[in-house]
Amino acid sequence: MNATPHVQLPAVSVIMPVLNEERHLRAAVSAILEQDYDGEMEVVVALGPSTDRTDEIAAELVAETAGNRAKVQTVPNPTGRTPAALNAAIKASSHPIVVRVDGHGILSPGYIATAVRLLEETGAQNVGGIMHAEGENDWEHAVAAAMTSKIGVGNAAFHTGGEAQQAETVYLGVFRREALEQQGGYNEEFIRAQDWELNFRIREAGGLIWFSPELKVQYRPRPSVKALAKQYKDYGRWRHVVARYHEGSINLRYLAPPTAVCAIAAGVVVGALVTPWGFVVPGGYLAAIVAGSLPAGKGLPLKARLQIPVALATMHMSWGWGFLTSPRSLAKKVIASRRPAVLSEA
């Protein structure tokens, strides 16, 4: 009886943009190095201008892995911007499969092996899965519950899960290097939403983007209301840029937060100046998020459950405000940098 021939797995480059990630960097890199994957692997960390111990921790990881099969190396990213960091890391890496991971993301144990298998099975240029938010304290538990509930983020599959299928974009992503090089990497004008823009070009060129719930990345939520508000304001601001960049990409889910901001503001003004009936709108919104937080908070401590409405309101209002105040000049600058999709010569 003949033995099953050994199939050599493709080598993998893991790229990680980091800025002020002392809290999670070591755990994020450890989750990569501990992957159950027999192929060759390298980790390239792009260092932004951090003000904490991120650089020191990165240097320790480089030294600790110097003689290992999977080594950590670093490259500078003086701008501190995510797309520039990703491009620098891609340039410094060398393997045919490129895995994007953030400094506060923890890969599930079989993530890389599963992603490589899915690339082969589907023929996709990029595969990705679920952004699985998990907190470490009551506030973060509340944010995680809000982020994984439909009342918090709508029906986004990479937040709430769903069936494996073709997608417009995915969380982070595991790419074929040829697709990244063909498209010239990330557009560095997209400070946010750079994943969507790159995946848009890949799709325009005829490539497949594939979502699978088999892929899961543990994500640590922002540690304060202020940080969460800034994050979601930026999301809204850049989603409006995307809408101006690519007409037809907006749906009702994206319009809900700015509509809620306008309706609540109008209700407060009418309630204060015309009739108390105006307060029905903000009151109705408050009642809705309180009701929606009940199933979202199932199994959490009381203190965490009580903070879910705060997290939901922060996400909705900040996203909506960012969308409404996104300057047209920003979209014009980004549109001017538009890169046409590069078609394969084959």
PDB file of C-alpha atoms in Angstrom, residues 44-45 59 76 95 108 112 114 138 142 158 163 197 204 225 245 273 304-305 320 327 339:
ATOM      1  CA  VAL A  44       6.572  41.387   9.517  1.00  0.00           C
ATOM      2  CA  VAL A  45       5.567  44.080  12.038  1.00  0.00           C
ATOM      3  CA  ALA A  59      12.393  44.242  19.598  1.00  0.00           C
ATOM      4  CA  PRO A  76       9.472  51.390  10.060  1.00  0.00           C
ATOM      5  CA  HIS A  95       5.985  34.590   0.590  1.00  0.00           C
ATOM      6  CA  SER A 108      -7.916  31.440  16.176  1.00  0.00           C
ATOM      7  CA  ILE A 112      -3.908  30.250   8.640  1.00  0.00           C
ATOM      8  CA  THR A 114      -8.045  27.104   7.081  1.00  0.00           C
ATOM      9  CA  ASP A 138     -17.222  45.199  31.900  1.00  0.00           C
ATOM     10  CA  ALA A 142     -20.522  45.736  26.678  1.00  0.00           C
ATOM     11  CA  PHE A 158     -18.060  39.703   9.518  1.00  0.00           C
ATOM     12  CA  GLU A 163     -22.988  31.488   5.492  1.00  0.00           C
ATOM     13  CA  GLU A 197     -11.030  50.011  -1.565  1.00  0.00           C
ATOM     14  CA  GLU A 204     -13.154  45.013 -10.608  1.00  0.00           C
ATOM     15  CA  VAL A 225     -16.269  55.786  25.484  1.00  0.00           C
ATOM     16  CA  TYR A 245     -15.776  57.301  -4.405  1.00  0.00           C
ATOM     17  CA  LEU A 273     -39.153  74.945  21.072  1.00  0.00           C
ATOM     18  CA  ALA A 304     -21.645  45.088  31.605  1.00  0.00           C
ATOM     19  CA  ARG A 305     -25.312  44.754  30.593  1.00  0.00           C
ATOM     20  CA  GLY A 320     -23.768  59.044  11.986  1.00  0.00           C
ATOM     21  CA  PRO A 327     -15.921  66.873   4.091  1.00  0.00           C
ATOM     22  CA  ARG A 339      -6.215  53.672  -8.933  1.00  0.00           C
TER      23      ARG A 339
END
